[in-house]
Backbone as JSON, one array per atom type, in Angstrom:
{
  "sequence": "MSLILAGYLKGAKAVVNNPQTCLTKWLKTPVRNVFSLSYPDMSQEEVVQTFHERINVLAFYQKIGYVPPLITFKMQPQNSI",
  "N": [[139.97, 122.97, 64.98], [137.67, 123.5, 63.45], [136.24, 125.03, 65.23], [137.6, 127.48, 65.27], [137.5, 128.19, 62.52], [134.71, 128.52, 62.15], [134.37, 130.84, 63.56], [135.47, 132.72, 61.88], [133.76, 132.62, 59.7], [130.96, 134.1, 59.57], [127.76, 133.15, 60.67], [128.16, 130.5, 60.15], [128.05, 127.17, 61.48], [129.73, 125.32, 63.97], [130.54, 121.99, 64.14], [131.55, 119.72, 66.4], [133.48, 117.09, 67.88], [134.23, 116.11, 71.03], [135.8, 118.59, 71.65], [138.98, 120.23, 71.6], [139.83, 122.97, 73.25], [141.91, 124.5, 74.09], [145.16, 124.42, 73.31], [147.41, 124.15, 74.99], [146.48, 122.75, 77.13], [146.37, 120.19, 76.43], [148.01, 117.01, 75.75], [151.19, 117.13, 77.15], [153.81, 116.45, 76.06], [153.51, 116.06, 73.14], [152.63, 118.67, 72.48], [154.76, 120.27, 73.33], [156.71, 119.27, 71.58], [155.64, 120.05, 69.05], [155.71, 122.86, 69.32], [158.5, 123.28, 69.66], [159.54, 122.31, 67.26], [158.2, 123.88, 65.37], [158.73, 126.5, 66.14], [161.66, 126.98, 66.74], [163.36, 128.89, 67.87], [162.05, 130.05, 69.94], [160.78, 130.13, 73.29], [158.43, 127.99, 75.05], [156.69, 129.6, 76.49], [156.95, 132.04, 75.14], [155.88, 131.33, 72.65], [153.21, 130.78, 73.36], [152.41, 133.3, 74.3], [152.78, 134.92, 72.01], [151.15, 133.71, 70.06], [148.61, 133.45, 71.17], [145.81, 133.65, 70.5], [145.6, 131.74, 68.54], [146.05, 129.42, 69.8], [144.29, 129.16, 71.89], [140.92, 128.78, 71.9], [138.87, 130.25, 73.18], [140.16, 132.68, 73.71], [140.51, 133.54, 71.1], [137.8, 133.93, 70.3], [137.15, 136.01, 72.05], [138.83, 137.98, 71.03], [137.78, 138.43, 68.45], [135.23, 139.13, 69.11], [132.92, 137.55, 68.89], [130.93, 134.62, 69.04], [130.39, 131.68, 67.45], [127.48, 129.64, 66.55], [127.49, 126.52, 68.16], [127.75, 123.02, 67.88], [128.19, 120.36, 69.83], [129.6, 117.18, 70.49], [130.05, 114.8, 72.93], [132.03, 112.14, 73.77], [131.25, 109.31, 75.63], [132.75, 107.22, 78.07], [132.72, 103.73, 77.51], [131.98, 102.04, 79.64], [130.39, 103.64, 81.19], [127.87, 103.81, 80.27]],
  "CA": [[140.08, 123.79, 63.8], [136.35, 123.97, 63.04], [135.82, 126.09, 66.15], [138.22, 128.72, 64.79], [136.96, 128.51, 61.2], [133.34, 129.03, 62.3], [134.47, 132.22, 64.03], [135.77, 133.55, 60.71], [132.64, 132.58, 58.75], [129.75, 134.48, 60.31], [126.6, 132.37, 60.28], [128.51, 129.09, 60.08], [127.99, 126.42, 62.73], [130.83, 124.38, 64.17], [130.15, 120.68, 64.66], [132.8, 119.17, 66.92], [133.42, 115.92, 68.75], [135.23, 116.25, 72.09], [136.7, 119.66, 71.19], [140.12, 120.72, 72.37], [139.7, 124.41, 73.13], [143.18, 125.15, 74.45], [146.23, 123.49, 72.96], [148.34, 123.93, 76.09], [145.86, 121.85, 78.12], [146.43, 118.86, 75.84], [149.17, 116.22, 76.18], [152.35, 118.02, 77.24], [154.93, 116.11, 75.18], [153.26, 116.44, 71.74], [152.55, 120.14, 72.36], [156.15, 120.76, 73.43], [157.38, 118.91, 70.32], [155.13, 120.92, 67.98], [156.25, 124.2, 69.54], [159.96, 123.33, 69.45], [159.81, 122.11, 65.83], [157.64, 125.0, 64.6], [159.35, 127.77, 66.56], [162.85, 126.54, 67.48], [164.05, 129.99, 68.54], [161.16, 130.62, 70.95], [160.4, 129.27, 74.41], [157.0, 127.68, 75.03], [156.0, 130.78, 77.0], [156.93, 133.03, 74.06], [154.92, 130.86, 71.64], [151.87, 130.97, 73.9], [152.13, 134.74, 74.35], [152.74, 135.45, 70.65], [150.08, 133.1, 69.26], [147.56, 133.11, 72.14], [144.5, 133.48, 69.86], [145.65, 130.54, 67.7], [146.22, 128.29, 70.7], [143.15, 129.13, 72.8], [139.71, 129.15, 71.16], [138.15, 131.31, 73.9], [140.89, 133.93, 73.47], [140.18, 133.92, 69.73], [136.44, 134.48, 70.3], [137.21, 137.32, 72.7], [139.49, 138.92, 70.13], [136.89, 138.79, 67.34], [133.95, 139.6, 69.66], [131.84, 136.75, 68.32], [130.96, 133.18, 69.29], [129.47, 131.05, 66.5], [126.69, 128.53, 67.08], [128.3, 125.32, 68.29], [127.13, 121.73, 68.14], [129.28, 119.53, 70.34], [129.34, 115.8, 70.87], [131.01, 114.32, 73.92], [132.06, 110.69, 73.84], [131.2, 108.75, 76.98], [133.43, 105.93, 78.18], [131.76, 102.65, 77.28], [131.51, 101.48, 80.9], [129.49, 104.59, 81.89], [126.55, 103.78, 79.6]],
  "C": [[138.71, 124.33, 63.39], [135.82, 125.05, 63.97], [136.37, 127.45, 65.71], [137.62, 129.13, 63.45], [135.55, 129.07, 61.28], [133.34, 130.46, 62.82], [134.76, 133.19, 62.89], [134.59, 133.65, 59.75], [131.34, 132.85, 59.49], [128.55, 133.72, 59.76], [126.89, 130.88, 60.18], [128.35, 128.45, 61.46], [129.18, 125.48, 62.79], [130.26, 123.1, 64.78], [131.44, 119.99, 65.1], [132.53, 118.0, 67.85], [134.56, 116.02, 69.75], [136.25, 117.35, 71.75], [137.83, 119.95, 72.17], [140.12, 122.24, 72.2], [140.97, 125.18, 73.49], [144.3, 124.14, 74.27], [147.16, 123.18, 74.13], [147.77, 123.03, 77.18], [145.84, 120.41, 77.61], [147.66, 118.13, 76.34], [150.45, 117.05, 76.07], [153.45, 117.71, 76.22], [154.65, 116.45, 73.71], [153.21, 117.95, 71.54], [153.96, 120.73, 72.4], [156.91, 120.47, 72.14], [156.94, 119.8, 69.16], [155.72, 122.32, 68.12], [157.74, 124.26, 69.2], [160.32, 123.12, 67.98], [159.32, 123.3, 64.99], [158.34, 126.32, 64.9], [160.61, 127.47, 67.38], [163.57, 127.65, 68.25], [163.21, 130.65, 69.63], [160.93, 129.61, 72.07], [158.9, 128.98, 74.3], [156.18, 128.89, 75.5], [155.89, 131.86, 75.92], [155.93, 132.63, 72.97], [153.5, 131.12, 72.11], [151.49, 132.45, 73.92], [151.96, 135.31, 72.94], [151.52, 134.96, 69.88], [148.88, 132.69, 70.12], [146.21, 132.83, 71.47], [144.47, 132.27, 68.93], [145.66, 129.28, 68.56], [144.99, 128.09, 71.59], [141.91, 129.65, 72.09], [138.95, 130.28, 71.85], [138.83, 132.67, 73.71], [140.6, 134.44, 72.06], [138.79, 134.55, 69.66], [136.4, 135.85, 70.97], [137.8, 138.36, 71.77], [138.54, 139.37, 69.02], [135.52, 139.28, 67.82], [132.75, 138.83, 69.15], [132.04, 135.28, 68.69], [129.95, 132.54, 68.35], [128.6, 130.0, 67.18], [127.53, 127.25, 67.08], [127.41, 124.1, 68.53], [128.25, 120.81, 68.58], [128.77, 118.13, 70.7], [130.44, 115.39, 71.84], [130.92, 112.8, 73.97], [132.09, 110.26, 75.3], [132.02, 107.47, 77.0], [132.39, 104.82, 78.13], [131.19, 102.11, 78.59], [130.57, 102.41, 81.66], [128.09, 104.59, 81.3], [125.64, 102.81, 80.32]]
}
């Protein structure tokens, strides 16, 4: 969410931890459930096509022609330290 909001607020920085930049690349079952509950009359393909810029952060940045400054933190598995 902060990645999208920073795109709307020029000059804002997004601080994110392990960002999810594309909803469809996340866990399949929760995404399918959200789509079917939110848009019961649409297929998953129709939801993705209709709301592409809301689902994919990179598509949103392309649409607005702007990428805000980003500060990202990536969590490392404990055994890799």
